[in-house]
Amino acid sequence: MLPVRFVMAVQDARYVEPLLNYVNGSSYGSSMQVTAFTRPDAFLQYMQSGELPALVVGDAEMLMAWFRLGEPPVPWLLLNEGAELPAACPAGGSHTAKYQPLPRLLEAISACCHESRILTVSGNGNSIGTGLQTGMAAVIGVVSPLSGCGKSTLAMNMAKQFAVLGLRVFYLNLESVNSSVQFPSGCDGMEGSFSRLLYDIKAAQEGGSENVLQVMPYRLRHQGLKCDTFEPSLHVKEIMEMTRSDTELLLRSLGSTGQYDVIVVDTDGASGVREERLQAVLEHAGALIWVLLDDPISMFKSGIRIDQLLQQDESFSGGLMKRSRFVVNRYTGQLVNRPPRKDILIDCMLPYIPSWKQLQQQELLLMSPIYQREVLKLCRQLLGGGDSGLSDVNRGELYA
């Protein structure tokens, strides 16, 4: 499992260095990754261009400089020399005594880092893991009735941001034509492995041993997404032949490994001749992220598609809307078109990134700080309290 990452921003190096030494030499060394700064300019540059951490811990001067850049995209913890939180601090954070025994300080930091570990659907209290009984893994389906709406870009960025938060993530692409093939994993020797997995899925069901399947030999680590996935396959026919039961077995097998907290499922468009993979995700995902565009056709198609789903399958009627979240992609600052149904509320606006129109390096789609910030907010909307007991090798870094 990945360590939880937090940033320490304190101008006094004599304060920071003992803390880093303590983390590396204590039990926290297996569960925390610390990136520390003592210069405001280096800290601010990192927060604007680097990957967002789970938490920012800092003194008043460093945090106030960061607050002036805009609304903090991640939680923060002020190392306070007073008894109360300064009135100038924005929402989304807390404070603790700057000078206290290191074990107690690390307890406070750990509590803030881990307070968002059990996934829930914010607003209605439904666990996103209740749809499919997959142990600790929560299944999140990213869906849309539209082509070219940025669905896969969102799904991959969500997987990455959940991983950055310290969760154990699997990115599962179920598209007929796998978009993630344009994002090399950096892992060799897995060519054709997804085809072999599909064969095993069919064979397991024909042999009557369809409860769970050993899928871990087929997984690989994707360096860009920072999570596990399968090697993309371009054999469109065999993917389109996946049935609903095939998809359910795959999801159940991934969840039952106990290796993942979140399974992010990237689906085909929500319309088409072969919908069995999509139907399995719609039924079993604990949360469904619908990607919309702010134009009349997008809103119309989305409304019609949801109406159709609610009418054709009574099993959806009680839970589909409760499990659904709605995201407007390529938002330019003002929502012009109304959502197609009265019970649709927009949960997140993902910004339009003009530079992506003429993009030649696909990996840059996973590296936009502005876009990542909004995706992280969406991920945090799906987070509640709890602790998943992260552990791995600590890497403490100090930037003067």
Tab-separated table of N, CA and C in Angstrom, residues 30-150:
chain	number	residue	atom	x	y	z
A	30	SER	N	6.642	3.879	8.282
A	30	SER	CA	6.024	2.931	7.354
A	30	SER	C	4.692	3.409	6.811
A	31	SER	N	4.207	4.552	7.283
A	31	SER	CA	2.871	4.993	6.863
A	31	SER	C	2.817	6.430	6.386
A	32	MET	N	3.930	7.155	6.436
A	32	MET	CA	3.922	8.568	6.055
A	32	MET	C	5.044	8.888	5.081
A	33	GLN	N	4.746	9.737	4.132
A	33	GLN	CA	5.744	10.304	3.234
A	33	GLN	C	5.685	11.814	3.402
A	34	VAL	N	6.773	12.417	3.845
A	34	VAL	CA	6.801	13.839	4.176
A	34	VAL	C	7.640	14.590	3.151
A	35	THR	N	7.101	15.676	2.626
A	35	THR	CA	7.851	16.610	1.787
A	35	THR	C	7.874	17.941	2.519
A	36	ALA	N	9.055	18.399	2.921
A	36	ALA	CA	9.162	19.571	3.793
A	36	ALA	C	9.811	20.743	3.071
A	37	PHE	N	9.331	21.950	3.399
A	37	PHE	CA	9.850	23.190	2.819
A	37	PHE	C	10.121	24.195	3.928
A	38	THR	N	11.209	24.940	3.780
A	38	THR	CA	11.503	26.040	4.698
A	38	THR	C	11.494	27.391	3.991
A	39	ARG	N	11.383	27.389	2.662
A	39	ARG	CA	11.312	28.641	1.899
A	39	ARG	C	9.928	28.797	1.307
A	40	PRO	N	9.262	29.947	1.527
A	40	PRO	CA	7.908	30.138	0.998
A	40	PRO	C	7.819	29.989	-0.511
A	41	ASP	N	8.806	30.516	-1.261
A	41	ASP	CA	8.718	30.462	-2.715
A	41	ASP	C	8.753	29.026	-3.225
A	42	ALA	N	9.610	28.196	-2.641
A	42	ALA	CA	9.676	26.793	-3.053
A	42	ALA	C	8.388	26.055	-2.693
A	43	PHE	N	7.845	26.352	-1.521
A	43	PHE	CA	6.594	25.731	-1.085
A	43	PHE	C	5.443	26.095	-2.016
A	44	LEU	N	5.316	27.386	-2.333
A	44	LEU	CA	4.212	27.830	-3.186
A	44	LEU	C	4.346	27.269	-4.595
A	45	GLN	N	5.569	27.218	-5.104
A	45	GLN	CA	5.779	26.655	-6.437
A	45	GLN	C	5.388	25.177	-6.462
A	46	TYR	N	5.730	24.468	-5.423
A	46	TYR	CA	5.377	23.045	-5.350
A	46	TYR	C	3.866	22.854	-5.313
A	47	MET	N	3.184	23.664	-4.533
A	47	MET	CA	1.738	23.507	-4.395
A	47	MET	C	0.998	23.880	-5.669
A	48	GLN	N	1.607	24.715	-6.505
A	48	GLN	CA	0.958	25.113	-7.754
A	48	GLN	C	1.266	24.161	-8.902
A	49	SER	N	2.385	23.470	-8.837
A	49	SER	CA	2.784	22.657	-9.986
A	49	SER	C	2.930	21.176	-9.682
A	50	GLY	N	3.015	20.808	-8.441
A	50	GLY	CA	3.214	19.407	-8.102
A	50	GLY	C	1.909	18.681	-7.859
A	51	GLU	N	2.032	17.401	-7.539
A	51	GLU	CA	0.865	16.602	-7.197
A	51	GLU	C	0.374	16.989	-5.808
A	52	LEU	N	-0.921	17.100	-5.658
A	52	LEU	CA	-1.487	17.558	-4.400
A	52	LEU	C	-1.361	16.487	-3.321
A	53	PRO	N	-0.933	16.877	-2.116
A	53	PRO	CA	-0.815	15.919	-1.016
A	53	PRO	C	-2.150	15.707	-0.322
A	54	ALA	N	-2.152	14.821	0.654
A	54	ALA	CA	-3.362	14.598	1.440
A	54	ALA	C	-3.581	15.702	2.460
A	55	LEU	N	-2.491	16.378	2.887
A	55	LEU	CA	-2.572	17.375	3.951
A	55	LEU	C	-1.384	18.316	3.841
A	56	VAL	N	-1.595	19.582	4.211
A	56	VAL	CA	-0.508	20.555	4.333
A	56	VAL	C	-0.414	20.968	5.792
A	57	VAL	N	0.762	20.810	6.386
A	57	VAL	CA	1.023	21.200	7.771
A	57	VAL	C	2.020	22.347	7.738
A	58	GLY	N	1.710	23.460	8.397
A	58	GLY	CA	2.626	24.582	8.307
A	58	GLY	C	2.453	25.614	9.394
A	59	ASP	N	3.443	26.529	9.474
A	59	ASP	CA	3.329	27.650	10.398
A	59	ASP	C	2.469	28.738	9.770
A	60	ALA	N	2.151	29.755	10.538
A	60	ALA	CA	1.203	30.778	10.100
A	60	ALA	C	1.689	31.512	8.859
A	61	GLU	N	2.972	31.880	8.815
A	61	GLU	CA	3.484	32.658	7.688
A	61	GLU	C	3.386	31.878	6.383
A	62	MET	N	3.774	30.626	6.416
A	62	MET	CA	3.749	29.813	5.194
A	62	MET	C	2.317	29.536	4.744
A	63	LEU	N	1.445	29.208	5.678
A	63	LEU	CA	0.071	28.905	5.290
A	63	LEU	C	-0.657	30.138	4.783
A	64	MET	N	-0.440	31.291	5.414
A	64	MET	CA	-1.113	32.512	4.966
A	64	MET	C	-0.696	32.871	3.547
A	65	ALA	N	0.576	32.662	3.215
A	65	ALA	CA	1.032	32.915	1.843
A	65	ALA	C	0.328	31.981	0.868
A	66	TRP	N	0.112	30.760	1.274
A	66	TRP	CA	-0.602	29.781	0.440
A	66	TRP	C	-2.075	30.139	0.316
A	67	PHE	N	-2.700	30.565	1.406
A	67	PHE	CA	-4.114	30.931	1.376
A	67	PHE	C	-4.376	32.073	0.400
A	68	ARG	N	-3.403	32.967	0.251
A	68	ARG	CA	-3.596	34.122	-0.640
A	68	ARG	C	-3.688	33.713	-2.110
A	69	LEU	N	-3.297	32.490	-2.428
A	69	LEU	CA	-3.394	32.010	-3.811
A	69	LEU	C	-4.817	31.611	-4.182
A	70	GLY	N	-5.685	31.467	-3.196
A	70	GLY	CA	-7.059	31.047	-3.447
A	70	GLY	C	-7.496	30.000	-2.446
A	71	GLU	N	-8.673	29.466	-2.660
A	71	GLU	CA	-9.218	28.461	-1.745
A	71	GLU	C	-8.312	27.234	-1.695
A	72	PRO	N	-7.888	26.810	-0.512
A	72	PRO	CA	-7.008	25.637	-0.412
A	72	PRO	C	-7.681	24.390	-0.985
A	73	PRO	N	-7.019	23.696	-1.901
A	73	PRO	CA	-7.627	22.507	-2.509
A	73	PRO	C	-7.525	21.252	-1.652
A	74	VAL	N	-6.716	21.308	-0.591
A	74	VAL	CA	-6.557	20.152	0.299
A	74	VAL	C	-6.656	20.626	1.745
A	75	PRO	N	-6.948	19.729	2.681
A	75	PRO	CA	-6.996	20.117	4.097
A	75	PRO	C	-5.646	20.615	4.597
A	76	TRP	N	-5.685	21.408	5.654
A	76	TRP	CA	-4.461	21.970	6.214
A	76	TRP	C	-4.506	21.910	7.735
A	77	LEU	N	-3.315	21.917	8.324
A	77	LEU	CA	-3.173	21.899	9.780
A	77	LEU	C	-2.184	22.986	10.164
A	78	LEU	N	-2.657	23.979	10.903
A	78	LEU	CA	-1.817	25.099	11.329
A	78	LEU	C	-1.070	24.733	12.600
A	79	LEU	N	0.252	24.918	12.570
A	79	LEU	CA	1.066	24.776	13.775
A	79	LEU	C	0.981	26.097	14.522
A	80	ASN	N	0.109	26.144	15.487
A	80	ASN	CA	-0.313	27.396	16.108
A	80	ASN	C	0.469	27.665	17.389
A	81	GLU	N	0.890	28.912	17.542
A	81	GLU	CA	1.550	29.320	18.779
A	81	GLU	C	0.567	29.944	19.752
A	82	GLY	N	-0.684	30.119	19.325
A	82	GLY	CA	-1.727	30.652	20.193
A	82	GLY	C	-2.732	29.582	20.554
A	83	ALA	N	-3.770	30.000	21.250
A	83	ALA	CA	-4.776	29.050	21.718
A	83	ALA	C	-5.925	28.884	20.742
A	84	GLU	N	-6.129	29.867	19.849
A	84	GLU	CA	-7.272	29.832	18.949
A	84	GLU	C	-6.817	29.930	17.500
A	85	LEU	N	-7.676	29.477	16.609
A	85	LEU	CA	-7.403	29.561	15.176
A	85	LEU	C	-7.596	30.998	14.715
A	86	PRO	N	-6.618	31.601	14.029
A	86	PRO	CA	-6.773	32.982	13.550
A	86	PRO	C	-7.995	33.145	12.659
A	87	ALA	N	-8.659	34.286	12.789
A	87	ALA	CA	-9.884	34.539	12.026
A	87	ALA	C	-9.630	34.593	10.527
A	88	ALA	N	-8.403	34.924	10.121
A	88	ALA	CA	-8.087	35.056	8.695
A	88	ALA	C	-7.987	33.711	7.983
A	89	CYS	N	-7.986	32.617	8.723
A	89	CYS	CA	-7.854	31.300	8.098
A	89	CYS	C	-9.158	30.903	7.412
A	90	PRO	N	-9.075	30.334	6.214
A	90	PRO	CA	-10.285	29.871	5.518
A	90	PRO	C	-10.790	28.562	6.108
A	91	ALA	N	-11.918	28.110	5.594
A	91	ALA	CA	-12.465	26.830	6.034
A	91	ALA	C	-11.630	25.681	5.479
A	92	GLY	N	-11.805	24.517	6.072
A	92	GLY	CA	-11.157	23.324	5.547
A	92	GLY	C	-9.933	22.876	6.300
A	93	GLY	N	-9.682	23.471	7.473
A	93	GLY	CA	-8.492	23.093	8.216
A	93	GLY	C	-8.703	23.109	9.708
A	94	SER	N	-7.625	22.858	10.437
A	94	SER	CA	-7.661	22.867	11.893
A	94	SER	C	-6.299	23.318	12.401
A	95	HIS	N	-6.100	23.279	13.705
A	95	HIS	CA	-4.819	23.715	14.249
A	95	HIS	C	-4.414	22.846	15.423
A	96	THR	N	-3.129	22.847	15.703
A	96	THR	CA	-2.577	22.142	16.847
A	96	THR	C	-1.387	22.937	17.355
A	97	ALA	N	-0.968	22.667	18.569
A	97	ALA	CA	0.145	23.415	19.158
A	97	ALA	C	1.432	23.159	18.379
A	98	LYS	N	2.136	24.237	18.082
A	98	LYS	CA	3.383	24.100	17.333
A	98	LYS	C	4.434	23.375	18.166
A	99	TYR	N	4.502	23.708	19.428
A	99	TYR	CA	5.525	23.122	20.296
A	99	TYR	C	4.869	22.131	21.259
A	100	GLN	N	5.086	20.869	20.991
A	100	GLN	CA	4.556	19.777	21.802
A	100	GLN	C	5.429	18.554	21.552
A	101	PRO	N	5.357	17.549	22.378
A	101	PRO	CA	6.166	16.344	22.153
A	101	PRO	C	5.917	15.767	20.759
A	102	LEU	N	6.985	15.332	20.108
A	102	LEU	CA	6.865	14.836	18.738
A	102	LEU	C	5.862	13.689	18.593
A	103	PRO	N	5.797	12.736	19.508
A	103	PRO	CA	4.783	11.683	19.348
A	103	PRO	C	3.365	12.236	19.308
A	104	ARG	N	3.091	13.244	20.151
A	104	ARG	CA	1.753	13.829	20.173
A	104	ARG	C	1.485	14.614	18.889
A	105	LEU	N	2.505	15.331	18.397
A	105	LEU	CA	2.346	16.082	17.151
A	105	LEU	C	2.075	15.140	15.984
A	106	LEU	N	2.808	14.036	15.915
A	106	LEU	CA	2.594	13.079	14.825
A	106	LEU	C	1.227	12.420	14.928
A	107	GLU	N	0.725	12.239	16.132
A	107	GLU	CA	-0.632	11.717	16.291
A	107	GLU	C	-1.652	12.669	15.687
A	108	ALA	N	-1.466	13.978	15.935
A	108	ALA	CA	-2.392	14.973	15.388
A	108	ALA	C	-2.329	15.000	13.866
A	109	ILE	N	-1.111	14.943	13.322
A	109	ILE	CA	-0.951	14.945	11.868
A	109	ILE	C	-1.559	13.683	11.263
A	110	SER	N	-1.298	12.546	11.887
A	110	SER	CA	-1.836	11.280	11.387
A	110	SER	C	-3.354	11.284	11.392
A	111	ALA	N	-3.948	11.840	12.446
A	111	ALA	CA	-5.411	11.889	12.522
A	111	ALA	C	-5.988	12.711	11.384
A	112	CYS	N	-5.343	13.839	11.059
A	112	CYS	CA	-5.821	14.673	9.947
A	112	CYS	C	-5.639	13.966	8.611
A	113	CYS	N	-4.524	13.261	8.454
A	113	CYS	CA	-4.264	12.559	7.189
A	113	CYS	C	-5.265	11.441	6.947
A	114	HIS	N	-5.656	10.782	8.008
A	114	HIS	CA	-6.461	9.574	7.868
A	114	HIS	C	-7.942	9.780	8.124
A	115	GLU	N	-8.364	11.008	8.328
A	115	GLU	CA	-9.768	11.213	8.686
A	115	GLU	C	-10.718	10.984	7.521
A	116	SER	N	-10.170	10.875	6.291
A	116	SER	CA	-11.018	10.669	5.113
A	116	SER	C	-10.693	9.347	4.444
A	117	ARG	N	-10.991	8.259	5.066
A	117	ARG	CA	-10.587	6.970	4.520
A	117	ARG	C	-11.736	6.077	4.088
A	118	ILE	N	-12.922	6.143	4.717
A	118	ILE	CA	-14.033	5.272	4.332
A	118	ILE	C	-14.877	5.989	3.316
A	119	LEU	N	-15.044	5.404	2.143
A	119	LEU	CA	-15.751	6.059	1.060
A	119	LEU	C	-17.246	6.047	1.289
A	120	THR	N	-17.872	7.237	1.135
A	120	THR	CA	-19.314	7.360	1.208
A	120	THR	C	-19.788	8.307	0.143
A	121	VAL	N	-21.040	8.201	-0.215
A	121	VAL	CA	-21.633	9.176	-1.107
A	121	VAL	C	-22.116	10.337	-0.266
A	122	SER	N	-21.465	11.484	-0.406
A	122	SER	CA	-21.805	12.643	0.406
A	122	SER	C	-23.218	13.108	0.114
A	123	GLY	N	-23.932	13.434	1.171
A	123	GLY	CA	-25.249	14.014	0.996
A	123	GLY	C	-26.369	13.048	1.295
A	124	ASN	N	-26.198	11.754	1.022
A	124	ASN	CA	-27.270	10.824	1.350
A	124	ASN	C	-26.822	9.715	2.285
A	125	GLY	N	-25.518	9.692	2.602
A	125	GLY	CA	-25.034	8.745	3.592
A	125	GLY	C	-24.902	7.317	3.118
A	126	ASN	N	-25.104	7.053	1.838
A	126	ASN	CA	-25.003	5.688	1.336
A	126	ASN	C	-23.552	5.345	1.041
A	127	SER	N	-23.100	4.206	1.525
A	127	SER	CA	-21.744	3.772	1.241
A	127	SER	C	-21.624	3.407	-0.223
A	128	ILE	N	-20.543	3.853	-0.875
A	128	ILE	CA	-20.393	3.508	-2.280
A	128	ILE	C	-19.910	2.077	-2.438
A	129	GLY	N	-19.649	1.389	-1.353
A	129	GLY	CA	-19.280	-0.010	-1.439
A	129	GLY	C	-20.450	-0.953	-1.258
A	130	THR	N	-21.660	-0.427	-1.119
A	130	THR	CA	-22.788	-1.304	-0.822
A	130	THR	C	-23.366	-1.962	-2.060
A	131	GLY	N	-23.070	-1.448	-3.261
A	131	GLY	CA	-23.665	-2.018	-4.456
A	131	GLY	C	-23.185	-3.422	-4.745
A	132	LEU	N	-21.897	-3.650	-4.665
A	132	LEU	CA	-21.318	-4.969	-4.933
A	132	LEU	C	-20.563	-5.407	-3.694
A	133	GLN	N	-20.808	-6.599	-3.226
A	133	GLN	CA	-20.147	-7.087	-2.023
A	133	GLN	C	-18.723	-7.497	-2.388
A	134	THR	N	-17.808	-6.559	-2.297
A	134	THR	CA	-16.432	-6.797	-2.720
A	134	THR	C	-15.457	-6.576	-1.582
A	135	GLY	N	-15.797	-6.993	-0.384
A	135	GLY	CA	-14.888	-6.792	0.725
A	135	GLY	C	-14.751	-5.317	1.024
A	136	MET	N	-13.510	-4.831	1.042
A	136	MET	CA	-13.264	-3.433	1.369
A	136	MET	C	-13.243	-2.546	0.133
A	137	ALA	N	-13.334	-3.128	-1.038
A	137	ALA	CA	-13.203	-2.330	-2.253
A	137	ALA	C	-14.514	-1.643	-2.608
A	138	ALA	N	-14.443	-0.349	-2.872
A	138	ALA	CA	-15.597	0.413	-3.343
A	138	ALA	C	-15.501	0.542	-4.854
A	139	VAL	N	-16.593	0.270	-5.549
A	139	VAL	CA	-16.618	0.326	-7.008
A	139	VAL	C	-17.217	1.655	-7.446
A	140	ILE	N	-16.465	2.411	-8.232
A	140	ILE	CA	-16.914	3.701	-8.757
A	140	ILE	C	-16.950	3.601	-10.272
A	141	GLY	N	-18.128	3.756	-10.862
A	141	GLY	CA	-18.270	3.708	-12.310
A	141	GLY	C	-18.322	5.101	-12.902
A	142	VAL	N	-17.518	5.354	-13.913
A	142	VAL	CA	-17.522	6.636	-14.624
A	142	VAL	C	-18.230	6.410	-15.951
A	143	VAL	N	-19.359	7.091	-16.161
A	143	VAL	CA	-20.234	6.805	-17.296
A	143	VAL	C	-20.644	8.093	-17.992
A	144	SER	N	-21.105	7.948	-19.230
A	144	SER	CA	-21.630	9.082	-19.987
A	144	SER	C	-22.327	8.568	-21.238
A	145	PRO	N	-23.412	9.226	-21.661
A	145	PRO	CA	-24.048	8.878	-22.932
A	145	PRO	C	-23.368	9.552	-24.114
A	146	LEU	N	-22.294	10.291	-23.857
A	146	LEU	CA	-21.657	11.118	-24.881
A	146	LEU	C	-20.309	10.547	-25.282
A	147	SER	N	-19.947	10.747	-26.525
A	147	SER	CA	-18.613	10.412	-27.000
A	147	SER	C	-17.738	11.658	-26.951
A	148	GLY	N	-16.464	11.469	-26.613
A	148	GLY	CA	-15.535	12.584	-26.610
A	148	GLY	C	-15.801	13.629	-25.551
A	149	CYS	N	-16.398	13.212	-24.425
A	149	CYS	CA	-16.752	14.176	-23.373
A	149	CYS	C	-15.680	14.290	-22.297
A	150	GLY	N	-14.613	13.498	-22.385
A	150	GLY	CA	-13.576	13.539	-21.362
A	150	GLY	C	-13.778	12.530	-20.250
